[in-house]
Amino acid sequence: MSRWDFVGRRDELNRLLSAVGGPEGRGLLFSGSAGVGKSRLLREGVAALPTDRYAIWSVSASATTAALPFGGLVQVLPAEQPQGLSPAGILRWAVDLLQEQAAGRPIVLAIDDAHLLDPPSAALVHLIARAENATVIGTLRNGEQIPLPIRALWTDDLVDLVELAPLGPAETTGLLAAILGGPVDAGSSERLFRLSAGNPLLLRELVLAASGGDELRRTYGIWKWTGRLELAPSLTDLIDTRIGQLTPGVRSVVELVAFGEPLGLQLLQRAVDPADVETAEERGLITMVHDDRRLDVRLAHPLYGEVMRRQCPVSRTRRLQATLAELLEQVGKRRRDDLLRVAVWRLDSGTAQDPALLLDAAAQAFGRYDVPLATRLARAALDGEGGSDAAELLATILMFADRPDEAIRVLDSVGAEVPDGRRRARWLTVRGMVSYWGLSRESTVEEIAARAAELTDPADQARIRAFEAIMRLHGLDTTAALRLAQAVLDRPAAPVAARELARCTVAHLHAAQGQYRRSATAIARVQAEAARWRADMPYLQLAMELARGTRLALSGDLAGIDAIVADEFADLAGAGDFRLGTGYLAILQAYAARLRGRSDEALKTSLGACAVLATSRVYAGLAHAERAQAAAWRGDATHAAEAMAEADRTHAPGMAVLYPWLEQARGAVHGAAGDLPAATKHLCALADRLREDGFAGHELLVLLDLVRFGQAGAPVGPTCTDGGRRTVAQRLAELSERIDGVLPPLIARYARAAVDCSPAELLAVADAFAARDLTVYAAEATATALHHAGRNRDAATGPAREQLAELLRRCDGLATPALRLLRPALSEREWQVARLAAEGVTSRAIAERLYLSSRTVENHLQRVYSKLGVAGRAELRAALRSMPGHDGTDPR
């Protein structure tokens, strides 16, 4: 593990430096809680000050020196002081000594933990702060007794006092990535931020403990925390110090809150003395939080709970949990979460005697996508004689916890005792789901179809048929899938969950076919019924998200992707370790980032998706395909090829419906390797296959890739009656009349402009792409326009180059084939001359700097103008800025 880098706090650091070098000459003190980063900020600020310009003294006060006169400034003052001087004389002597040593330079006195200064030192600091050429900067800890001379620094308006807040989520993520040497899984980062409350010291202790105990693991370059919290002795000691000594009454308050938070204040006061609650709040151990009309009690810091729970004896722990359950049962389970909380307390306290309570709680936890908790409760229900219902629920949860083998064993253990009727239908569908998606057994589809014929109840048959329909969709039997799904929707007896699962199948098919309006209508219907299907089939959310994500991605609706990534489901799935949900949403997020040109974010997010889905095969191939695309668009052929190989290895045959995404990625990988003939051949064949399968939405994007590769005139599709074949541009014109939305006509226009070599029309297309936030397509269309304009010696390339430079400023690390068209074969000397000329340096000055003759410089410039397609110096700067690596440096 590397040294902790200084991350974030840039605004605070700049303010500190401004306090020293600013015209007002006011100092600055940062106050904050222990470990919030005050000392590190002060050290960074001092290190950034030039010692030749300032006379800098750094002081670290401590409890050891607080009892010694001038002990706090022992690092500054001489060991021996003049004899016979009065206290005021000693202060004046010390000030004069520092002024003499400063030798005319401004004085900077930096004091860490100024609250620990002894009285004479504090008085001297105050006196120095009054000097015209001196600035005092430093730190204070909240809640400590402050010496009066130090307090007078801000009351006398000599310094500003600023509260240093904890790190935010983004800063915490950055700090974790810096110290671990790589990106951190979003869920892990969020949990570590929540536990540390943005305190860098506590975060450090958590990371050290996790690293030492192998709780931090790296998968596909992404660090992930398992969630097990092992507190190092140093961290426990630190929290113990903060909590301090507790009376029995206050300890009861803190322990009850630790096991029950958030706990209603009225509920807490039924169990303890209200005076002890007040004491705990006054000492900063608990805090009050308003939740609607209820006042909840929480611990002041998340780690207080971790320490209190670990230090509590087992017998008292069980008694406290039973007490909490009894209290809530007495007042009545009024809130949605109360059933779940009572069940957990009963289970943990060993007083759970009702398997129905555990089963209902497990279903509720799974409905919230809390997979670990749902697994625990369902297993307890099964062990408590919960029967086939408990086995069915536990197997379902195990499937989504990536444990399909165990799920099958649980189901088969109760198979003989499952009665006919509704329970048998549910058991069959769960077993089919585990077998097909969990174990990748494609024969499951035929097996479940045969079992459905044995059922007599129409509702039970509808449930089985709805599952068969979506399995056939994923297996690419789209005709049967649509027929089965429509039959379920036409059956009045079909349960709500079965009907909406069938509607998801239809919505997915409509999206793939480019019928986005019909797909959106169907998805809206599914979402409107969520309250009725979630308790029965919470995993139906995945089918809905796959249909919705397919529609948004194919239609280029990046704002829509942003919306679902920020939706409540994303938060619940992330917090509950519902990996299929978080993994798929991460793939969508990476897709949107890639089309916006944020290639770093796209690659990082797709890597995160691969890490989350590492033990699952449902969306793993899709995640690696998106990673391959992200790497390919950056021009990283090696990474792209490796990701594509992983996509092929992890792609489940039962997810054949995803083949368009994987094969489109394969075309990008060929392009990144510079093999455009192979890319063209592959994409043309893919477009033909998609046409046969009726996936017009996917076909549109594959044909767009061919346009981006400069193949708008390539032949695709079957031979026509005239003996010829349609070109890519012609086929796009046909699709633009069949596929919904504004994107298809825009892509068709792009292809037509590329065939016509029309710079003006290509620039208009680029503007339209940019308006939809499709920055990469906009940049490539602009680059293509410049390529054609340069060949035609078009004089109006200046504005186009400025437009491309602006688009590329929004991107990072792009190196697509269309953009590589603009990369000229400039020699190293030509790059040197071109950059200097673009900066306004005259030819004579360039010649002197590079030890060349002026004639040689001019010859180099003429070759540069010719290669870049510009008329002279006036266009040179814009031309260089519009190159990949748009700072004007050599991108190779």
mmCIF file with all atom_site columns, C-alpha atoms in Angstrom, residues 664-746:
data_model
loop_
_atom_site.group_PDB
_atom_site.id
_atom_site.type_symbol
_atom_site.label_atom_id
_atom_site.label_alt_id
_atom_site.label_comp_id
_atom_site.label_asym_id
_atom_site.label_entity_id
_atom_site.label_seq_id
_atom_site.pdbx_PDB_ins_code
_atom_site.Cartn_x
_atom_site.Cartn_y
_atom_site.Cartn_z
_atom_site.occupancy
_atom_site.B_iso_or_equiv
_atom_site.pdbx_formal_charge
_atom_site.auth_seq_id
_atom_site.auth_comp_id
_atom_site.auth_asym_id
_atom_site.auth_atom_id
_atom_site.pdbx_PDB_model_num
ATOM 1  C CA . GLN A 1 664 ? -20.653 -5.019  -32.549 1.00 0.00 ? 664 GLN A CA 1
ATOM 2  C CA . ALA A 1 665 ? -17.853 -4.847  -29.983 1.00 0.00 ? 665 ALA A CA 1
ATOM 3  C CA . ARG A 1 666 ? -15.870 -7.361  -32.041 1.00 0.00 ? 666 ARG A CA 1
ATOM 4  C CA . GLY A 1 667 ? -16.043 -4.989  -35.008 1.00 0.00 ? 667 GLY A CA 1
ATOM 5  C CA . ALA A 1 668 ? -14.677 -2.179  -32.819 1.00 0.00 ? 668 ALA A CA 1
ATOM 6  C CA . VAL A 1 669 ? -11.818 -4.426  -31.688 1.00 0.00 ? 669 VAL A CA 1
ATOM 7  C CA . HIS A 1 670 ? -10.864 -5.085  -35.332 1.00 0.00 ? 670 HIS A CA 1
ATOM 8  C CA . GLY A 1 671 ? -10.937 -1.348  -35.949 1.00 0.00 ? 671 GLY A CA 1
ATOM 9  C CA . ALA A 1 672 ? -8.735  -0.597  -32.926 1.00 0.00 ? 672 ALA A CA 1
ATOM 10 C CA . ALA A 1 673 ? -6.173  -3.056  -34.264 1.00 0.00 ? 673 ALA A CA 1
ATOM 11 C CA . GLY A 1 674 ? -6.104  -1.091  -37.519 1.00 0.00 ? 674 GLY A CA 1
ATOM 12 C CA . ASP A 1 675 ? -7.661  -3.932  -39.530 1.00 0.00 ? 675 ASP A CA 1
ATOM 13 C CA . LEU A 1 676 ? -10.455 -1.973  -41.181 1.00 0.00 ? 676 LEU A CA 1
ATOM 14 C CA . PRO A 1 677 ? -11.062 -4.581  -43.899 1.00 0.00 ? 677 PRO A CA 1
ATOM 15 C CA . ALA A 1 678 ? -11.754 -7.222  -41.211 1.00 0.00 ? 678 ALA A CA 1
ATOM 16 C CA . ALA A 1 679 ? -13.921 -4.772  -39.282 1.00 0.00 ? 679 ALA A CA 1
ATOM 17 C CA . THR A 1 680 ? -15.902 -3.939  -42.414 1.00 0.00 ? 680 THR A CA 1
ATOM 18 C CA . LYS A 1 681 ? -16.392 -7.565  -43.384 1.00 0.00 ? 681 LYS A CA 1
ATOM 19 C CA . HIS A 1 682 ? -17.511 -8.497  -39.871 1.00 0.00 ? 682 HIS A CA 1
ATOM 20 C CA . LEU A 1 683 ? -19.937 -5.588  -39.500 1.00 0.00 ? 683 LEU A CA 1
ATOM 21 C CA . CYS A 1 684 ? -21.468 -6.159  -42.932 1.00 0.00 ? 684 CYS A CA 1
ATOM 22 C CA . ALA A 1 685 ? -22.104 -9.813  -42.059 1.00 0.00 ? 685 ALA A CA 1
ATOM 23 C CA . LEU A 1 686 ? -23.525 -8.759  -38.692 1.00 0.00 ? 686 LEU A CA 1
ATOM 24 C CA . ALA A 1 687 ? -25.866 -6.258  -40.345 1.00 0.00 ? 687 ALA A CA 1
ATOM 25 C CA . ASP A 1 688 ? -27.130 -9.025  -42.654 1.00 0.00 ? 688 ASP A CA 1
ATOM 26 C CA . ARG A 1 689 ? -27.766 -11.327 -39.695 1.00 0.00 ? 689 ARG A CA 1
ATOM 27 C CA . LEU A 1 690 ? -29.597 -8.626  -37.767 1.00 0.00 ? 690 LEU A CA 1
ATOM 28 C CA . ARG A 1 691 ? -31.727 -7.922  -40.812 1.00 0.00 ? 691 ARG A CA 1
ATOM 29 C CA . GLU A 1 692 ? -32.720 -11.579 -40.981 1.00 0.00 ? 692 GLU A CA 1
ATOM 30 C CA . ASP A 1 693 ? -33.522 -11.649 -37.260 1.00 0.00 ? 693 ASP A CA 1
ATOM 31 C CA . GLY A 1 694 ? -35.616 -8.487  -37.539 1.00 0.00 ? 694 GLY A CA 1
ATOM 32 C CA . PHE A 1 695 ? -33.458 -6.552  -35.063 1.00 0.00 ? 695 PHE A CA 1
ATOM 33 C CA . ALA A 1 696 ? -33.677 -3.250  -36.932 1.00 0.00 ? 696 ALA A CA 1
ATOM 34 C CA . GLY A 1 697 ? -32.705 -1.206  -33.867 1.00 0.00 ? 697 GLY A CA 1
ATOM 35 C CA . HIS A 1 698 ? -29.416 -3.068  -33.558 1.00 0.00 ? 698 HIS A CA 1
ATOM 36 C CA . GLU A 1 699 ? -28.887 -3.073  -37.335 1.00 0.00 ? 699 GLU A CA 1
ATOM 37 C CA . LEU A 1 700 ? -29.076 0.722   -37.343 1.00 0.00 ? 700 LEU A CA 1
ATOM 38 C CA . LEU A 1 701 ? -26.138 1.056   -34.932 1.00 0.00 ? 701 LEU A CA 1
ATOM 39 C CA . VAL A 1 702 ? -24.051 -1.529  -36.780 1.00 0.00 ? 702 VAL A CA 1
ATOM 40 C CA . LEU A 1 703 ? -24.581 0.361   -40.049 1.00 0.00 ? 703 LEU A CA 1
ATOM 41 C CA . LEU A 1 704 ? -23.619 3.558   -38.199 1.00 0.00 ? 704 LEU A CA 1
ATOM 42 C CA . ASP A 1 705 ? -20.330 1.887   -37.268 1.00 0.00 ? 705 ASP A CA 1
ATOM 43 C CA . LEU A 1 706 ? -19.734 1.167   -40.945 1.00 0.00 ? 706 LEU A CA 1
ATOM 44 C CA . VAL A 1 707 ? -20.305 4.846   -41.747 1.00 0.00 ? 707 VAL A CA 1
ATOM 45 C CA . ARG A 1 708 ? -17.865 5.771   -38.959 1.00 0.00 ? 708 ARG A CA 1
ATOM 46 C CA . PHE A 1 709 ? -15.312 3.432   -40.563 1.00 0.00 ? 709 PHE A CA 1
ATOM 47 C CA . GLY A 1 710 ? -15.710 5.256   -43.889 1.00 0.00 ? 710 GLY A CA 1
ATOM 48 C CA . GLN A 1 711 ? -17.856 2.520   -45.456 1.00 0.00 ? 711 GLN A CA 1
ATOM 49 C CA . ALA A 1 712 ? -21.118 4.377   -46.160 1.00 0.00 ? 712 ALA A CA 1
ATOM 50 C CA . GLY A 1 713 ? -21.003 3.107   -49.747 1.00 0.00 ? 713 GLY A CA 1
ATOM 51 C CA . ALA A 1 714 ? -20.312 -0.553  -48.888 1.00 0.00 ? 714 ALA A CA 1
ATOM 52 C CA . PRO A 1 715 ? -22.889 -3.119  -50.140 1.00 0.00 ? 715 PRO A CA 1
ATOM 53 C CA . VAL A 1 716 ? -25.064 -4.863  -47.555 1.00 0.00 ? 716 VAL A CA 1
ATOM 54 C CA . GLY A 1 717 ? -28.100 -7.095  -47.546 1.00 0.00 ? 717 GLY A CA 1
ATOM 55 C CA . PRO A 1 718 ? -29.404 -9.517  -50.173 1.00 0.00 ? 718 PRO A CA 1
ATOM 56 C CA . THR A 1 719 ? -29.140 -9.094  -53.919 1.00 0.00 ? 719 THR A CA 1
ATOM 57 C CA . CYS A 1 720 ? -31.999 -6.989  -55.305 1.00 0.00 ? 720 CYS A CA 1
ATOM 58 C CA . THR A 1 721 ? -34.080 -7.692  -58.424 1.00 0.00 ? 721 THR A CA 1
ATOM 59 C CA . ASP A 1 722 ? -31.766 -5.456  -60.455 1.00 0.00 ? 722 ASP A CA 1
ATOM 60 C CA . GLY A 1 723 ? -28.843 -7.718  -59.599 1.00 0.00 ? 723 GLY A CA 1
ATOM 61 C CA . GLY A 1 724 ? -27.205 -5.196  -57.240 1.00 0.00 ? 724 GLY A CA 1
ATOM 62 C CA . ARG A 1 725 ? -27.149 -4.751  -53.470 1.00 0.00 ? 725 ARG A CA 1
ATOM 63 C CA . ARG A 1 726 ? -28.134 -1.799  -51.351 1.00 0.00 ? 726 ARG A CA 1
ATOM 64 C CA . THR A 1 727 ? -25.356 0.351   -49.956 1.00 0.00 ? 727 THR A CA 1
ATOM 65 C CA . VAL A 1 728 ? -25.068 1.121   -46.252 1.00 0.00 ? 728 VAL A CA 1
ATOM 66 C CA . ALA A 1 729 ? -26.418 4.616   -46.923 1.00 0.00 ? 729 ALA A CA 1
ATOM 67 C CA . GLN A 1 730 ? -29.402 3.265   -48.875 1.00 0.00 ? 730 GLN A CA 1
ATOM 68 C CA . ARG A 1 731 ? -30.245 0.707   -46.215 1.00 0.00 ? 731 ARG A CA 1
ATOM 69 C CA . LEU A 1 732 ? -30.076 3.427   -43.557 1.00 0.00 ? 732 LEU A CA 1
ATOM 70 C CA . ALA A 1 733 ? -32.496 5.524   -45.583 1.00 0.00 ? 733 ALA A CA 1
ATOM 71 C CA . GLU A 1 734 ? -34.915 2.575   -45.558 1.00 0.00 ? 734 GLU A CA 1
ATOM 72 C CA . LEU A 1 735 ? -34.510 2.027   -41.814 1.00 0.00 ? 735 LEU A CA 1
ATOM 73 C CA . SER A 1 736 ? -35.021 5.726   -41.073 1.00 0.00 ? 736 SER A CA 1
ATOM 74 C CA . GLU A 1 737 ? -38.611 5.350   -42.241 1.00 0.00 ? 737 GLU A CA 1
ATOM 75 C CA . ARG A 1 738 ? -39.266 2.249   -40.134 1.00 0.00 ? 738 ARG A CA 1
ATOM 76 C CA . ILE A 1 739 ? -37.519 2.954   -36.819 1.00 0.00 ? 739 ILE A CA 1
ATOM 77 C CA . ASP A 1 740 ? -38.936 5.397   -34.282 1.00 0.00 ? 740 ASP A CA 1
ATOM 78 C CA . GLY A 1 741 ? -37.214 8.537   -33.055 1.00 0.00 ? 741 GLY A CA 1
ATOM 79 C CA . VAL A 1 742 ? -34.981 11.295  -34.366 1.00 0.00 ? 742 VAL A CA 1
ATOM 80 C CA . LEU A 1 743 ? -31.748 9.284   -34.388 1.00 0.00 ? 743 LEU A CA 1
ATOM 81 C CA . PRO A 1 744 ? -32.449 7.052   -37.440 1.00 0.00 ? 744 PRO A CA 1
ATOM 82 C CA . PRO A 1 745 ? -33.032 9.973   -39.874 1.00 0.00 ? 745 PRO A CA 1
ATOM 83 C CA . LEU A 1 746 ? -29.940 11.674  -38.471 1.00 0.00 ? 746 LEU A CA 1
#
